[in-house]
Structure formats: structure tokens, C-alpha cells
Short mmCIF file of C-alpha atoms in Angstrom, two decimals:
data_model
loop_
_atom_site.label_atom_id
_atom_site.label_comp_id
_atom_site.label_asym_id
_atom_site.label_seq_id
_atom_site.Cartn_x
_atom_site.Cartn_y
_atom_site.Cartn_z
CA MET A 1 8.54 -31.12 2.03
CA ALA A 2 6.11 -32.87 4.17
CA CYS A 3 7.01 -30.95 7.34
CA ALA A 4 6.60 -27.60 5.21
CA THR A 5 3.10 -29.01 4.09
CA VAL A 6 2.49 -29.72 7.74
CA VAL A 7 3.34 -25.96 8.78
CA ILE A 8 1.59 -24.33 5.68
CA ALA A 9 -1.50 -26.65 7.00
CA GLY A 10 -1.58 -25.31 9.99
CA LEU A 11 -1.47 -21.26 9.00
CA LEU A 12 -4.34 -22.12 6.82
CA ARG A 13 -6.11 -23.22 10.43
CA GLY A 14 -4.98 -20.12 11.71
CA SER A 15 -2.61 -21.91 14.10
CA VAL A 16 -0.15 -19.39 13.29
CA LYS A 17 1.15 -19.33 17.20
CA ALA A 18 1.70 -22.72 17.40
CA PHE A 19 3.92 -23.08 14.39
CA LEU A 20 6.18 -19.89 14.83
CA SER A 21 7.63 -18.10 17.41
CA PRO A 22 8.27 -14.40 17.31
CA GLY A 23 10.95 -13.05 15.12
CA THR A 24 11.26 -16.31 13.05
CA SER A 25 10.11 -16.70 9.45
CA LEU A 26 8.66 -19.79 7.30
CA ARG A 27 10.84 -20.16 3.68
CA VAL A 28 8.16 -22.47 1.43
CA THR A 29 9.14 -24.00 -1.81
CA PRO A 30 7.49 -22.48 -4.81
CA TRP A 31 5.31 -25.82 -4.74
CA THR A 32 4.19 -25.10 -1.01
CA LEU A 33 3.78 -21.64 -1.73
CA ARG A 34 1.14 -22.47 -4.81
CA HIS A 35 -0.64 -25.04 -2.47
CA LEU A 36 -0.94 -22.25 0.27
CA THR A 37 -2.74 -19.93 -2.37
CA LEU A 38 -4.93 -22.68 -3.81
CA ALA A 39 -5.92 -24.18 0.02
CA SER A 40 -6.74 -20.90 1.33
CA ILE A 41 -8.82 -20.01 -1.74
CA MET A 42 -10.81 -23.04 -1.10
CA LYS A 43 -11.58 -22.37 2.20
CA SER A 44 -13.12 -18.35 1.69
CA LYS A 45 -16.24 -18.33 -0.48
CA ARG A 46 -15.84 -14.86 -1.51
CA LYS A 47 -15.82 -14.60 -5.01
CA THR A 48 -13.24 -11.66 -4.86
CA ASP A 49 -11.17 -13.39 -2.24
CA HIS A 50 -7.66 -11.64 -1.99
CA LEU A 51 -5.74 -14.80 -2.55
CA GLU A 52 -8.42 -15.29 -5.49
CA ARG A 53 -7.28 -11.91 -7.15
CA THR A 54 -3.46 -12.20 -6.97
CA ALA A 55 -3.02 -15.78 -7.20
CA ASN A 56 -0.62 -14.98 -10.42
CA VAL A 57 0.80 -12.25 -8.74
CA ILE A 58 4.52 -12.29 -7.37
CA ARG A 59 5.08 -13.38 -3.72
CA ARG A 60 8.21 -13.79 -1.32
CA GLU A 61 8.94 -17.17 -0.31
CA VAL A 62 8.69 -15.50 3.28
CA VAL A 63 5.93 -15.86 5.75
CA SER A 64 7.33 -14.35 9.18
CA THR A 65 5.21 -13.36 12.57
CA ALA A 66 4.37 -10.15 13.57
CA LYS A 67 2.94 -8.30 16.63
CA VAL A 68 0.48 -5.57 16.78
CA CYS A 69 2.02 -2.66 18.59
CA GLY A 70 -0.25 -0.18 17.94
CA ALA A 71 -3.88 0.72 16.87
CA ALA A 72 -5.90 3.77 16.40
CA ASP A 73 -8.46 5.18 14.24
CA GLU A 74 -7.65 7.17 11.25
CA SER A 75 -11.54 7.87 10.10
CA PRO A 76 -14.50 6.94 11.10
CA SER A 77 -14.21 3.80 8.98
CA VAL A 78 -10.47 2.86 8.96
CA LYS A 79 -8.21 1.67 11.81
CA ARG A 80 -4.73 1.94 11.43
CA LEU A 81 -2.37 -0.96 12.64
CA ARG A 82 1.44 -0.85 13.57
CA LEU A 83 3.05 -4.27 13.56
CA LEU A 84 6.60 -5.05 15.21
CA VAL A 85 8.01 -7.48 12.52
CA ALA A 86 11.63 -8.75 14.26
CA ASP A 87 12.32 -11.12 11.41
CA LYS A 88 15.12 -9.73 9.44
CA ASP A 89 14.51 -11.48 6.40
CA PHE A 90 11.10 -9.87 6.35
CA SER A 91 11.52 -6.72 3.70
CA PHE A 92 9.10 -4.93 1.01
CA LYS A 93 9.27 -2.76 -1.55
CA ALA A 94 7.46 1.12 -1.37
CA GLY A 95 3.96 0.13 -2.69
CA GLN A 96 3.35 -3.50 -1.89
CA TRP A 97 0.95 -5.50 0.22
CA VAL A 98 1.27 -8.40 2.90
CA ASP A 99 -1.20 -11.58 3.07
CA PHE A 100 -2.39 -11.46 6.29
CA PHE A 101 -2.88 -14.52 8.26
CA ILE A 102 -4.80 -14.61 11.49
CA PRO A 103 -4.95 -17.12 14.31
CA GLY A 104 -8.50 -18.82 14.23
CA VAL A 105 -9.42 -16.97 11.01
CA SER A 106 -9.30 -19.25 7.88
CA VAL A 107 -9.66 -16.42 4.88
CA VAL A 108 -6.53 -14.56 4.18
CA GLY A 109 -6.71 -10.83 4.43
CA GLY A 110 -4.78 -8.51 1.67
CA PHE A 111 -3.72 -5.34 2.78
CA SER A 112 -1.31 -2.61 1.38
CA ILE A 113 1.46 -1.56 3.43
CA SER A 114 1.23 2.49 4.13
CA SER A 115 4.84 2.96 5.86
CA SER A 116 8.14 3.26 3.84
CA PRO A 117 10.97 0.82 3.73
CA LYS A 118 13.03 2.88 5.78
CA LEU A 119 10.77 2.53 8.93
CA LEU A 120 11.02 -0.99 8.79
CA GLU A 121 14.85 -1.17 8.31
CA GLN A 122 15.39 1.04 11.64
CA GLU A 123 12.44 0.27 13.93
CA ARG A 124 11.32 -3.09 12.35
CA ILE A 125 7.72 -1.79 12.24
CA ILE A 126 5.05 -1.38 9.54
CA GLU A 127 1.91 0.26 9.21
CA LEU A 128 -1.35 -0.59 7.61
CA ALA A 129 -4.47 1.14 7.36
CA VAL A 130 -7.99 -1.30 6.71
CA LYS A 131 -11.43 0.28 5.62
CA TYR A 132 -14.19 -1.53 7.69
CA THR A 133 -15.72 -4.11 5.58
CA ASN A 134 -17.60 -7.55 6.98
CA HIS A 135 -14.65 -9.55 5.37
CA PRO A 136 -13.29 -11.98 8.17
CA PRO A 137 -9.78 -10.41 8.38
CA VAL A 138 -11.50 -6.93 8.55
CA LEU A 139 -13.68 -7.39 11.47
CA TRP A 140 -11.24 -9.12 13.42
CA ILE A 141 -8.60 -6.03 12.58
CA HIS A 142 -11.56 -3.55 13.68
CA ASN A 143 -12.99 -5.55 16.37
CA GLN A 144 -10.78 -8.19 17.88
CA CYS A 145 -7.26 -6.81 17.29
CA ALA A 146 -5.11 -6.09 20.63
CA LEU A 147 -2.09 -5.14 21.48
CA ASP A 148 0.52 -8.02 21.47
CA SER A 149 -1.92 -9.83 19.07
CA GLU A 150 0.25 -12.00 16.94
CA VAL A 151 -0.86 -12.67 13.31
CA ALA A 152 1.88 -13.44 10.14
CA LEU A 153 2.64 -11.89 6.76
CA ARG A 154 3.95 -12.34 3.47
CA VAL A 155 4.63 -9.81 1.30
CA GLY A 156 3.69 -9.61 -2.65
CA GLY A 157 2.57 -7.38 -5.70
CA GLU A 158 4.21 -6.00 -8.69
CA PHE A 159 2.96 -2.51 -8.04
CA PHE A 160 6.05 -0.34 -6.38
CA PHE A 161 8.67 1.96 -6.83
CA ASP A 162 12.54 0.70 -5.91
CA PRO A 163 14.80 2.68 -8.12
CA GLN A 164 18.45 2.20 -7.92
CA PRO A 165 21.11 4.78 -7.26
CA GLU A 166 22.01 4.77 -10.84
CA ASP A 167 18.49 5.07 -12.37
CA ALA A 168 17.25 7.98 -14.38
CA SER A 169 15.84 10.48 -12.53
CA ARG A 170 11.65 10.34 -12.61
CA ASN A 171 8.80 12.65 -11.57
CA LEU A 172 5.84 10.88 -9.85
CA VAL A 173 2.05 11.50 -10.12
CA LEU A 174 0.02 9.51 -8.05
CA ILE A 175 -3.39 9.65 -7.97
CA ALA A 176 -4.88 7.76 -5.18
CA GLY A 177 -8.83 7.05 -3.93
CA GLY A 178 -10.19 6.32 -0.96
CA VAL A 179 -8.17 3.82 0.53
CA GLY A 180 -6.21 3.41 -2.24
CA ILE A 181 -3.58 6.21 -0.70
CA ASN A 182 -2.23 3.28 1.29
CA PRO A 183 0.53 2.27 -1.36
CA LEU A 184 0.89 5.34 -2.57
CA LEU A 185 1.71 6.89 1.01
CA SER A 186 4.08 4.05 1.38
CA ILE A 187 5.83 5.21 -2.39
CA LEU A 188 5.38 9.10 -1.15
CA ARG A 189 7.23 8.45 2.15
CA HIS A 190 10.19 6.43 0.32
CA SER A 191 10.62 9.17 -2.13
CA ALA A 192 11.03 11.42 0.74
CA ASP A 193 13.36 9.52 2.32
CA LEU A 194 15.30 9.39 -0.57
CA HIS A 195 15.51 12.89 -1.02
CA ARG A 196 16.28 13.37 2.40
CA GLU A 197 19.93 11.08 1.68
CA TRP A 198 20.27 12.66 -1.49
CA ALA A 199 20.15 16.24 0.11
CA ASN A 200 22.32 15.52 3.01
CA LYS A 201 25.04 12.70 1.44
CA GLY A 202 25.04 14.05 -2.07
CA SER A 203 24.58 10.09 -2.84
CA GLY A 204 21.72 7.81 -3.62
CA TYR A 205 19.16 8.40 -6.02
CA GLU A 206 18.02 11.72 -7.27
CA ILE A 207 14.27 12.15 -7.11
CA GLY A 208 12.27 14.34 -9.06
CA THR A 209 9.18 16.24 -8.54
CA ILE A 210 6.12 14.04 -7.13
CA LYS A 211 2.36 15.34 -7.01
CA LEU A 212 -0.29 13.71 -5.22
CA PHE A 213 -3.79 13.68 -6.56
CA TYR A 214 -6.06 12.35 -3.55
CA SER A 215 -9.84 11.66 -3.52
CA ALA A 216 -12.08 10.92 -0.93
CA LYS A 217 -15.76 11.50 -0.21
CA ASN A 218 -15.07 14.08 2.67
CA THR A 219 -12.35 15.56 4.38
CA SER A 220 -12.67 13.48 7.65
CA GLU A 221 -12.35 10.26 5.24
CA LEU A 222 -8.97 11.81 3.51
CA LEU A 223 -6.56 9.51 5.40
CA PHE A 224 -3.03 10.34 6.52
CA LYS A 225 -3.66 14.03 5.89
CA LYS A 226 -1.38 15.73 8.65
CA ASN A 227 1.90 12.96 7.28
CA ILE A 228 0.98 14.48 3.75
CA LEU A 229 0.88 17.80 4.54
CA ASP A 230 3.96 17.35 6.66
CA LEU A 231 5.90 16.23 3.41
CA VAL A 232 4.53 18.69 1.09
CA ASN A 233 5.96 21.62 3.81
CA GLU A 234 9.22 19.70 4.32
CA PHE A 235 10.01 19.71 0.73
CA PRO A 236 7.60 22.50 -1.13
CA GLU A 237 10.34 22.26 -4.27
CA LYS A 238 9.97 18.72 -4.59
CA ILE A 239 6.12 17.61 -3.12
CA ALA A 240 2.85 19.06 -3.81
CA CYS A 241 -0.48 17.91 -3.60
CA SER A 242 -4.48 18.06 -4.59
CA LEU A 243 -7.15 17.07 -2.29
CA HIS A 244 -10.58 16.10 -3.54
CA VAL A 245 -13.68 15.92 -1.93
CA THR A 246 -16.86 14.67 -3.57
CA LYS A 247 -19.47 14.66 -1.00
CA GLN A 248 -18.37 17.17 1.44
CA THR A 249 -21.14 18.40 3.57
CA THR A 250 -19.45 20.15 6.59
CA GLN A 251 -17.36 23.35 6.35
CA ILE A 252 -13.39 22.53 5.46
CA SER A 253 -10.89 23.55 8.06
CA ALA A 254 -8.48 26.76 6.95
CA GLU A 255 -5.79 24.84 7.34
CA LEU A 256 -6.98 22.41 4.66
CA LYS A 257 -8.55 24.69 2.27
CA PRO A 258 -5.62 25.41 0.39
CA TYR A 259 -5.03 21.68 -0.79
CA ILE A 260 -8.82 21.32 -1.19
CA THR A 261 -10.69 21.16 -4.54
CA GLU A 262 -14.51 19.77 -4.19
CA GLY A 263 -15.38 17.58 -6.84
CA ARG A 264 -13.55 14.51 -8.73
CA ILE A 265 -9.90 14.26 -10.18
CA THR A 266 -10.16 15.31 -13.48
CA GLU A 267 -8.45 14.17 -16.92
CA LYS A 268 -7.26 17.97 -17.42
CA GLU A 269 -5.66 17.93 -13.99
CA ILE A 270 -3.60 14.96 -14.81
CA ARG A 271 -2.45 15.84 -18.47
CA GLU A 272 -1.18 18.58 -17.49
CA HIS A 273 1.66 16.21 -15.84
CA ILE A 274 2.17 14.32 -18.55
CA SER A 275 6.14 14.29 -20.05
CA LYS A 276 8.79 11.76 -21.04
CA GLU A 277 10.39 11.79 -17.30
CA THR A 278 7.33 10.93 -15.17
CA LEU A 279 5.89 7.60 -13.81
CA PHE A 280 2.15 7.82 -13.02
CA TYR A 281 0.65 5.23 -10.17
CA ILE A 282 -2.64 4.60 -9.90
CA CYS A 283 -4.58 2.93 -6.60
CA GLY A 284 -8.59 3.16 -6.27
CA PRO A 285 -11.77 1.39 -7.17
CA PRO A 286 -11.45 -0.65 -10.13
CA PRO A 287 -13.66 2.36 -12.39
CA MET A 288 -11.06 5.23 -11.19
CA THR A 289 -7.92 2.75 -12.03
CA ASP A 290 -9.54 1.53 -15.45
CA PHE A 291 -10.49 5.38 -16.49
CA PHE A 292 -7.09 7.18 -15.62
CA SER A 293 -4.88 4.06 -17.13
CA LYS A 294 -7.12 4.44 -20.36
CA GLN A 295 -6.73 8.12 -20.53
CA LEU A 296 -2.90 8.41 -19.99
CA GLU A 297 -2.46 5.69 -22.68
CA ASN A 298 -4.66 7.61 -25.04
CA SER A 299 -2.68 10.80 -24.44
CA HIS A 300 0.47 8.69 -25.56
CA VAL A 301 1.91 7.77 -22.42
CA PRO A 302 4.16 4.50 -22.71
CA LYS A 303 2.34 1.59 -21.15
CA GLN A 304 5.73 0.92 -18.47
CA HIS A 305 5.33 4.55 -17.42
CA ILE A 306 1.84 3.61 -16.25
CA TYR A 307 1.01 1.50 -12.95
CA PHE A 308 -1.98 0.52 -10.99
CA GLU A 309 -3.28 -1.54 -8.48
CA LYS A 310 -6.74 -2.11 -8.03
CA TRP A 311 -8.86 -2.33 -4.19
CA TRP A 312 -12.14 -3.82 -4.45
#
């Protein structure tokens, strides 16, 4: 126990590299897991700190090292990261996030995974997309992060889609605002992987239809446009999307125009997709998630069919 506590303290000081070699993981007991969360909260002066907001959320008891193997601008304000996680004990469910420990940065970040579990299984890669703010972990990602930089990760979150082969087929409605697309893209990609397996092998989970509603300020801030449209075109009978822009000032490209609606996502659009076979996943700014979850409840959608994640 004493040794584990020393290692945890090292992580909190940012000394990840000193304690964990690449491809290794640290297993912590529930007590030290709680200690890590509380100690990290105390180190942060932000009232909206990730660990504080998620203190009661389930986390895995594994902290794994990861190495930056790719970085690119996804939009003018969002940086996309690819991370190599050699540790075979590291896994996640589509929709979950990671606690993000950075050497030399005492504040712990929290970022949703945008890639599919299958990419991790096949290539040991996960992807994140992080919007610029003045939060220390975000500043590090945008200004200091380089290829081969090492960090440590721990998976958490109760917002996920992880159907088993014997589960009943469900339709999905995914409602995203801004960078809230991250966990929903993971769910969309995972659903596409499940459908490929079903189509190719006739086994596994049979997914229903999927409709993505995604709103951003303008088309340059609609993240992962190409990835989304590639899936729509690959599975037109399964996947559809409605992309919304609220403050567009430039001409919309011919490629995007058929999918774009100017204005916010409306209650009426969502209501048209309500059925007893449909699950709703919502991720975006708190006012957006509150509005749509309340509207769905008022439309008599069972609470167990409504999942939402709020990001500040």
C-alpha cells in the first residue's frame, strides 16, 4: 500500500516517466484510487476541475503510459491527438473518457476518446480531439506536446454504448454540440464496426439505424466531417446525419450542402425519431444536454433510454 501511494504521489507531481516505463500499467486499490482523485482535486484551483466533476464516476483501476504518435489541427480551435498505448490491460468502451496525466502539470485533464475500441484492439491507438482553452492540460496539448511525448491515462465514465451479441437490436440517435462530438463519434465508429462484423460474418450484435445530429458554430468547427460522411456513404441504409451550423458567415461547400441545416437542432427533429427501440445519446454544453434530455422525458422516452454527458 505504501509503495502504491508513493507512485500515485509521483503521478500527481507529473513524474509519470520516473515510475512507469512504456507499455506498463499501474493497478491501484479503491483506497488509493480515491486518494488520487481527492489529492488531484486539491491541487487544482479550478472550480470546474475534471476530477472534481467526476469524483463519483466509475473509473478503471489501471493507469497506463501512452506515447504521442500523431498530432494535427482538426479545426482552428481543436487539436487532434493519436496516442500509442502498448499496455494490453488498457481498454475502453465507446463513449468513455480518460483522465490525462502530464509530467510536470499538476492538474489532471479529462478528454473523451473519439476513436473506436477496435482501433485500440488492432493498432493499440486511441484518438482525442481537444478544444483550446486556458486549462493547463489543454495548453500543454496545444503548445508543448510533441511526437513521442509521454503521458499516463486512466479510463472512466458511465456514458458508453457496449452492446453484447445477445442484446436486442436498437436504433441510436446521437445528439452532439461542438466538441461533444468526441464520445459520439466513438459510438458511431463502434456501431459501424459492429455492423461490418454482422454483415461479413453474420454474427455479433445487429445494430439498428443510427441518426447523428451535430451542431457547431460554422462548418470549420464541425469536427470529423470527412469521417462522418465516409460512414454515411459506406452505410446509407444504416447511418444518416444532419449537420447544423448556427453562425455561418461563408459559403457552404457543395459536398457539405446536402447535409447542412442553418440553425440549431430542434425538438421537432428529435421527436420524429422516438420509438421504443431507440436509445438517445447526448453530449454537448450543459444547457443543450439539459434541454434535450428534458424534452425526451416530456415525450415519454424512458429514462433508461436517455444517456447524456456534459462537458464544460
